[in-house]
Amino acid sequence: MGTTVVTGGAGFIGSNYVRHLIQHTDDDVIVLDAMTYAANESSLAGLPGQRVRLVRGDIADAEVVDAVVKGADVVVHFAAESHNDNSLNDPSPFIQTNLVGTFNLLEAVRRHEVRYHHISTDEVYGDLELDDPNRFQETTPYRPSSPYSASKAGSDHLVRAWVRSFDVRATISNCSNNYGPRQHVEKFIPRQITNVIDGVRPRLYGAGLNVRDWIHVDDHNSAVLAIVERGRIGETYLIGADGEMDNKSVIQMILRLMGADEHAYDHVNDRPGHDLRYAIDSTKLRTELGWAPQYRNFEEGLAATIDWYRRNEAWWRPMKAATEAKYAKTGQ
Ligand code: NAD
Ligand code: DAU
């Protein structure tokens, strides 16, 4: 395809996407990343320097964005403030990055007629009751709950408006909760794994009955590449791998897999406005593009992820203490 710009390519999903592109395409990659607290340059270690270039820059800066997008063939937009808990403590960077940043990218791809893919989340649809037989579909009305999910919902609306008003060649995907290597230790699964490594009891918000629909990051990224290559312009695709599980069961599985007592965790303060359940129906993606997840056994994927954090302490150790200090302030 030529040159792909990957915004947020030093973050969790973006860095795994860069690896996926290097492995599965001939593309050159420009990573545009502001290198916030969530980025980790070592997530790009070992990639071929002649094919991958890192540009440190803020997507909220229109000039920076224009210079990088000009001359590219595709932009895949992962960059975001991505953590719900942070958005409850200070929503302001979420507005700048997720809304203003997306606006700048849309204006740049419009000016330079570049293909654009927008990475979004299932959280734009709000939450489901535990016994609701329905799952989220592309037609489900938007009903975001948190400042994070509201800012992502707003950015999705911008993309649709730019497609309809300006004929921008864009697609959108909304994915469920990702797990796998290189995820920041503020997020649920890596936080508990690294706590257990440190001899600290895992922390379960509230009663822990909340359900998330887990998908391995490599499956998310293979779906994104399929959409970039074969998706219909203007369309939205939901990405999910039928991985629903409640938080309590996930913590117990982590403890078991790590050889600890499965009851050795603590209940802590719940998240305000905590969404109860997400669940994705990915029929459109599977039938239209022939995509299927490769990681079909969550326990095996989780065991491999635990193994990755055990073997890569140098990757996560520098961010662990500051992350836990932030949580201590909210009693979590
Ligand atoms: P992450 O927090 O790990 O990484 C975000 C990256 O974006 C970081 O490298 C950060 O430095 C960069 N960034 C932040 N603000 C920036 C700015 N103003 N300019 C340039 N770069 C900036 O996030 P993630 O979990 O990898 O999520 C990536 C995308 O996927 C986000 O758009 C998120 O909404 C979406 N998503 C995430 C999940 C999930 O489970 N993590 C699920 C569905 C969708
Ligand atoms: O659904 C997709 C979304 O998944 C993405 O859009 C977000 O970027 C991503 O962060 C994730 O959002 P969640 O809020 O679901 O993920 P998080 O890892 O923060 O929490 C997962 C669940 O675990 C949630 O119900 C809250 C709970 N939790 C979280 C932490 C950090 C705990 O019980 N204990 C914890 O210590």
XYZ file of N, CA and C in Angstrom, residues 74-224:
453
model
N -2.075 5.860 3.739
C -3.121 5.471 4.683
C -2.786 6.058 6.052
N -3.812 6.486 6.777
C -3.641 6.835 8.197
C -4.510 5.879 9.004
N -3.899 5.205 9.982
C -4.686 4.404 10.923
C -4.545 5.090 12.278
N -5.671 5.562 12.794
C -5.652 6.486 13.938
C -5.968 5.779 15.267
N -4.893 5.391 15.970
C -5.032 4.762 17.292
C -4.870 5.765 18.429
N -4.152 6.876 18.193
C -3.770 7.750 19.314
C -4.997 8.222 20.076
N -4.924 8.114 21.389
C -6.035 8.582 22.224
C -5.581 8.618 23.673
N -6.273 9.415 24.462
C -6.278 9.181 25.903
C -7.261 8.030 26.070
N -6.812 6.934 26.677
C -7.579 5.691 26.562
C -8.124 5.129 27.877
N -7.811 5.785 29.023
C -8.175 5.125 30.283
C -9.342 5.817 30.994
N -10.421 5.064 31.182
C -11.627 5.603 31.830
C -11.358 6.252 33.174
N -10.569 5.596 34.023
C -10.325 6.138 35.371
C -9.669 7.515 35.284
N -8.737 7.685 34.348
C -8.084 8.988 34.185
C -9.091 10.041 33.729
N -10.024 9.630 32.878
C -10.989 10.610 32.358
C -11.927 11.086 33.462
N -12.084 10.281 34.512
C -12.927 10.693 35.641
C -12.170 11.664 36.544
N -10.844 11.539 36.588
C -10.035 12.444 37.419
C -9.765 13.767 36.712
N -9.567 13.729 35.382
C -9.303 14.957 34.620
C -9.673 14.742 33.144
N -10.874 15.178 32.763
C -11.331 14.929 31.389
C -10.613 15.757 30.325
N -9.931 16.831 30.712
C -9.477 17.802 29.712
C -8.572 17.238 28.601
N -7.539 16.435 28.897
C -6.746 15.902 27.783
C -7.532 14.989 26.844
N -8.618 14.427 27.339
C -9.448 13.540 26.504
C -10.144 14.356 25.407
N -10.509 15.593 25.751
C -11.158 16.457 24.761
C -10.124 16.881 23.715
N -8.962 17.299 24.190
C -7.913 17.756 23.278
C -7.498 16.649 22.312
N -7.111 15.521 22.859
C -6.562 14.451 22.006
C -7.654 13.763 21.200
N -8.713 13.345 21.865
C -9.682 12.478 21.181
C -10.586 13.256 20.224
N -10.884 14.501 20.565
C -11.755 15.294 19.674
C -10.954 16.232 18.776
N -10.158 17.122 19.361
C -9.388 18.065 18.527
C -8.386 17.303 17.659
N -7.747 16.301 18.239
C -6.773 15.500 17.476
C -7.420 14.814 16.288
N -8.574 14.210 16.486
C -9.276 13.544 15.382
C -9.697 14.564 14.323
N -10.163 15.716 14.777
C -10.531 16.788 13.840
C -9.328 17.167 12.959
N -8.160 17.341 13.571
C -6.968 17.708 12.782
C -6.621 16.626 11.759
N -6.728 15.380 12.161
C -6.419 14.289 11.228
C -7.407 14.267 10.073
N -8.680 14.468 10.385
C -9.696 14.459 9.314
C -9.462 15.595 8.329
N -9.110 16.761 8.849
C -8.833 17.880 7.939
C -7.620 17.582 7.066
N -6.607 16.942 7.650
C -5.386 16.640 6.883
C -5.658 15.573 5.821
N -6.392 14.513 6.169
C -6.651 13.472 5.147
C -7.586 14.007 4.067
N -8.425 14.930 4.453
C -9.309 15.565 3.449
C -8.468 16.392 2.475
N -7.572 17.224 3.009
C -6.719 18.080 2.171
C -5.858 17.261 1.218
N -5.294 16.169 1.745
C -4.310 15.412 0.956
C -4.897 14.133 0.339
N -6.217 13.950 0.493
C -6.932 12.802 -0.103
C -6.304 11.462 0.268
N -6.135 11.292 1.568
C -5.503 10.074 2.097
C -6.576 9.173 2.727
N -6.471 7.878 2.495
C -7.375 6.880 3.105
C -7.175 6.909 4.622
N -8.306 6.840 5.362
C -8.257 7.004 6.825
C -9.034 5.872 7.501
N -8.421 5.265 8.507
C -9.180 4.307 9.330
C -9.177 4.776 10.785
N -10.354 4.791 11.362
C -10.559 5.335 12.713
C -10.787 4.202 13.715
N -9.918 4.156 14.727
C -10.025 3.114 15.756
C -10.910 3.606 16.884
N -11.998 2.891 17.136
C -12.858 3.297 18.237
C -13.205 2.097 19.123
N -14.134 2.341 20.020
C -14.389 1.401 21.105
C -15.866 1.022 21.178
N -16.127 -0.160 21.746
C -17.529 -0.571 21.960
C -18.205 0.277 23.038
N -17.401 1.032 23.818
C -17.988 1.809 24.916
C -18.891 2.935 24.435
N -18.819 3.271 23.144
C -19.707 4.326 22.626
C -21.171 3.913 22.753
N -21.430 2.600 22.859
C -22.809 2.103 22.924
C -23.351 2.020 24.351
N -22.573 2.488 25.340
C -23.024 2.398 26.724
C -22.865 0.990 27.239
N -23.781 0.547 28.117
C -23.639 -0.819 28.640
C -24.935 -1.599 28.535
N -24.826 -2.905 28.777
C -25.955 -3.834 28.681
C -26.241 -4.416 30.052
N -27.486 -4.834 30.276
C -27.804 -5.612 31.481
C -27.138 -6.985 31.357
N -26.887 -7.618 32.503
C -26.206 -8.921 32.470
C -27.026 -9.964 31.712
N -28.372 -9.847 31.792
C -29.206 -10.882 31.160
C -29.779 -10.433 29.817
N -29.265 -9.320 29.267
C -29.775 -8.853 27.969
C -29.341 -9.835 26.871
N -30.287 -10.406 26.123
C -29.893 -11.359 25.067
C -29.241 -10.670 23.868
N -29.396 -9.344 23.769
C -28.809 -8.613 22.634
C -27.354 -8.279 22.907
N -26.585 -8.151 21.814
C -25.222 -7.636 21.905
C -25.144 -6.378 21.050
N -24.034 -5.613 21.195
C -23.889 -4.407 20.382
C -23.762 -4.790 18.908
N -24.441 -4.006 18.063
C -24.296 -4.147 16.608
C -24.020 -2.768 16.025
N -23.674 -2.736 14.734
C -23.345 -1.464 14.082
C -24.511 -0.475 14.147
N -25.726 -0.988 14.322
C -26.921 -0.127 14.332
C -27.337 0.300 15.739
N -26.644 -0.177 16.770
C -27.006 0.166 18.150
C -26.820 1.673 18.376
N -27.812 2.345 19.001
C -27.670 3.790 19.239
C -26.522 4.118 20.199
N -25.889 5.266 19.984
C -24.792 5.697 20.861
C -25.354 6.140 22.222
N -24.653 5.727 23.313
C -25.112 6.075 24.667
C -23.919 6.042 25.628
N -22.841 6.823 25.331
C -21.618 6.693 26.126
C -21.815 7.177 27.564
N -21.032 6.580 28.490
C -21.211 6.880 29.916
C -20.142 7.790 30.503
N -18.886 7.607 30.110
C -17.779 8.301 30.784
C -17.235 9.416 29.892
N -16.452 10.338 30.460
C -15.820 11.353 29.599
C -14.989 10.700 28.492
N -14.297 9.591 28.808
C -13.531 8.881 27.771
C -14.450 8.417 26.640
N -15.497 7.665 27.000
C -16.321 7.084 25.926
C -17.108 8.161 25.185
N -17.463 9.255 25.883
C -18.163 10.349 25.196
C -17.233 11.021 24.186
N -15.951 11.154 24.558
C -15.017 11.793 23.611
C -14.774 10.875 22.404
N -14.745 9.568 22.625
C -14.586 8.642 21.491
C -15.855 8.662 20.623
N -17.017 8.727 21.258
C -18.267 8.778 20.486
C -18.289 10.033 19.617
N -17.877 11.155 20.206
C -17.836 12.406 19.440
C -16.900 12.293 18.251
N -15.763 11.630 18.457
C -14.804 11.516 17.349
C -15.372 10.624 16.240
N -16.128 9.594 16.597
C -16.777 8.753 15.565
C -17.752 9.599 14.736
N -18.503 10.462 15.419
C -19.467 11.302 14.700
C -18.750 12.242 13.739
N -17.587 12.766 14.167
C -16.821 13.634 13.261
C -16.460 12.856 11.995
N -15.994 11.622 12.164
C -15.585 10.831 10.989
C -16.767 10.671 10.027
N -17.930 10.308 10.560
C -19.099 10.107 9.674
C -19.476 11.396 8.965
N -19.364 12.524 9.670
C -19.700 13.815 9.048
C -18.710 14.144 7.928
N -17.431 13.807 8.126
C -16.424 14.107 7.087
C -16.599 13.180 5.867
N -17.070 11.970 6.114
C -17.353 11.066 4.991
C -18.516 11.631 4.177
N -19.580 11.989 4.878
C -20.797 12.420 4.165
C -20.632 13.802 3.532
N -19.999 14.714 4.250
C -19.928 16.099 3.753
C -18.794 16.316 2.764
N -17.672 15.601 2.988
C -16.467 15.910 2.196
C -15.925 14.708 1.421
N -16.662 13.595 1.434
C -16.230 12.396 0.709
C -14.865 11.869 1.150
N -14.530 12.080 2.404
C -13.292 11.493 2.921
C -13.416 9.971 2.848
N -12.327 9.291 2.427
C -12.358 7.825 2.292
C -12.014 7.193 3.641
N -13.050 7.021 4.478
C -12.801 6.564 5.854
C -13.635 5.340 6.207
N -13.098 4.553 7.140
C -13.838 3.467 7.777
C -13.639 3.622 9.291
N -14.533 2.977 10.040
C -14.464 3.030 11.515
C -14.551 1.600 12.030
N -13.788 1.288 13.093
C -14.026 0.024 13.799
C -14.195 0.305 15.285
N -15.114 -0.427 15.893
C -15.346 -0.332 17.342
C -15.063 -1.700 17.941
N -14.045 -1.750 18.770
C -13.600 -3.043 19.318
C -13.877 -3.128 20.818
N -13.916 -4.356 21.302
C -14.100 -4.604 22.739
C -12.747 -4.602 23.451
N -12.732 -5.025 24.719
C -11.512 -4.949 25.551
C -10.385 -5.832 25.037
N -9.233 -5.222 24.806
C -8.045 -5.948 24.335
C -7.179 -6.405 25.499
N -6.510 -7.550 25.299
C -5.462 -7.974 26.230
C -4.304 -8.501 25.406
N -3.127 -8.610 26.049
C -1.949 -9.108 25.336
C -0.720 -8.324 25.757
N 0.414 -8.557 25.061
C 1.671 -7.912 25.460
C 1.660 -6.405 25.230
N 2.454 -5.693 26.037
C 2.702 -4.249 25.888
C 1.506 -3.387 26.266
N 0.639 -3.872 27.143
C -0.466 -3.025 27.629
C -0.039 -2.343 28.922
N -0.360 -1.070 29.045
C 0.059 -0.284 30.221
C -0.479 -0.916 31.507
N 0.315 -0.844 32.574
C -0.060 -1.498 33.835
C -1.188 -0.784 34.580
N -1.700 0.331 34.034
C -2.903 0.941 34.629
C -4.149 0.121 34.297
N -4.102 -0.678 33.218
C -5.284 -1.410 32.770
C -5.462 -2.688 33.597
N -6.695 -3.182 33.607
C -7.110 -4.247 34.531
C -6.178 -5.463 34.555
N -6.000 -6.101 33.392
C -5.264 -7.378 33.382
C -3.781 -7.186 33.727
N -3.054 -6.269 33.056
C -1.632 -6.102 33.434
C -1.454 -5.609 34.867
N -2.429 -4.817 35.357
C -2.291 -4.342 36.741
C -2.303 -5.523 37.704
N -3.225 -6.461 37.479
C -3.331 -7.589 38.424
C -2.127 -8.533 38.279
N -1.703 -8.771 37.030
C -0.545 -9.663 36.826
C 0.678 -9.097 37.541
N 0.926 -7.798 37.349
C 2.139 -7.210 37.946
C 1.986 -7.065 39.454
N 0.752 -6.897 39.948
C 0.547 -6.928 41.401
C 0.946 -8.284 41.971
N 0.474 -9.347 41.321
C 0.785 -10.689 41.840
C 2.303 -10.920 41.809
N 2.946 -10.491 40.721
C 4.416 -10.627 40.651
C 5.059 -9.910 41.845
N 4.472 -8.740 42.216
C 5.027 -7.936 43.315
C 4.553 -8.409 44.694
N 3.749 -9.475 44.728
C 3.254 -9.965 46.016
C 2.147 -9.088 46.589
N 1.477 -8.311 45.725
C 0.371 -7.435 46.154
C -0.936 -8.083 45.707
N -1.987 -7.995 46.559
C -3.255 -8.630 46.203
C -3.957 -7.860 45.073
N -4.486 -8.561 44.054
C -5.241 -7.913 42.982
C -6.419 -7.092 43.531
N -6.822 -6.079 42.761
C -7.852 -5.121 43.196
C -9.074 -5.223 42.292
N -10.202 -5.612 42.902
C -11.438 -5.766 42.138
C -12.372 -4.606 42.460
N -12.819 -3.868 41.437
C -13.719 -2.739 41.671
C -15.105 -3.274 42.054
N -15.653 -2.765 43.151
C -17.014 -3.128 43.572
C -17.147 -4.622 43.753
N -18.304 -5.159 43.330
C -18.562 -6.594 43.513
C -17.857 -7.421 42.441
N -17.421 -6.767 41.359
C -16.674 -7.496 40.323
C -17.548 -8.281 39.370
N -18.847 -7.927 39.312
C -19.751 -8.669 38.417
C -19.753 -8.106 37.003
N -19.081 -6.964 36.818
C -19.042 -6.318 35.490
C -18.404 -7.251 34.473
N -18.998 -7.255 33.276
C -18.535 -8.168 32.226
C -17.857 -7.376 31.112
N -16.703 -7.872 30.678
C -16.023 -7.310 29.512
C -15.880 -8.422 28.478
N -15.767 -8.032 27.190
C -15.756 -8.999 26.082
C -14.318 -9.033 25.540
N -13.493 -9.939 26.076
C -12.046 -9.883 25.834
C -11.647 -10.393 24.455
N -10.710 -9.677 23.847
C -10.153 -10.083 22.547
C -8.643 -9.877 22.608
N -7.896 -10.820 22.020
C -6.437 -10.656 21.981
C -6.085 -9.529 21.019
N -5.081 -8.734 21.396
C -4.712 -7.565 20.589
C -4.349 -7.946 19.152
N -3.755 -9.124 18.944
C -3.395 -9.526 17.577
C -4.648 -9.785 16.729
N -5.705 -10.261 17.370
C -6.958 -10.459 16.633
C -7.593 -9.113 16.278
N -7.542 -8.157 17.222
C -8.026 -6.811 16.896
C -7.273 -6.286 15.670
N -5.954 -6.439 15.695
C -5.151 -5.843 14.629
C -5.302 -6.551 13.281
N -5.522 -7.864 13.288
C -5.753 -8.535 11.997
C -7.079 -8.057 11.410
N -8.051 -7.764 12.277
C -9.333 -7.238 11.788
C -9.149 -5.831 11.219
N -8.345 -5.013 11.884
C -8.121 -3.648 11.392
C -7.476 -3.687 10.009
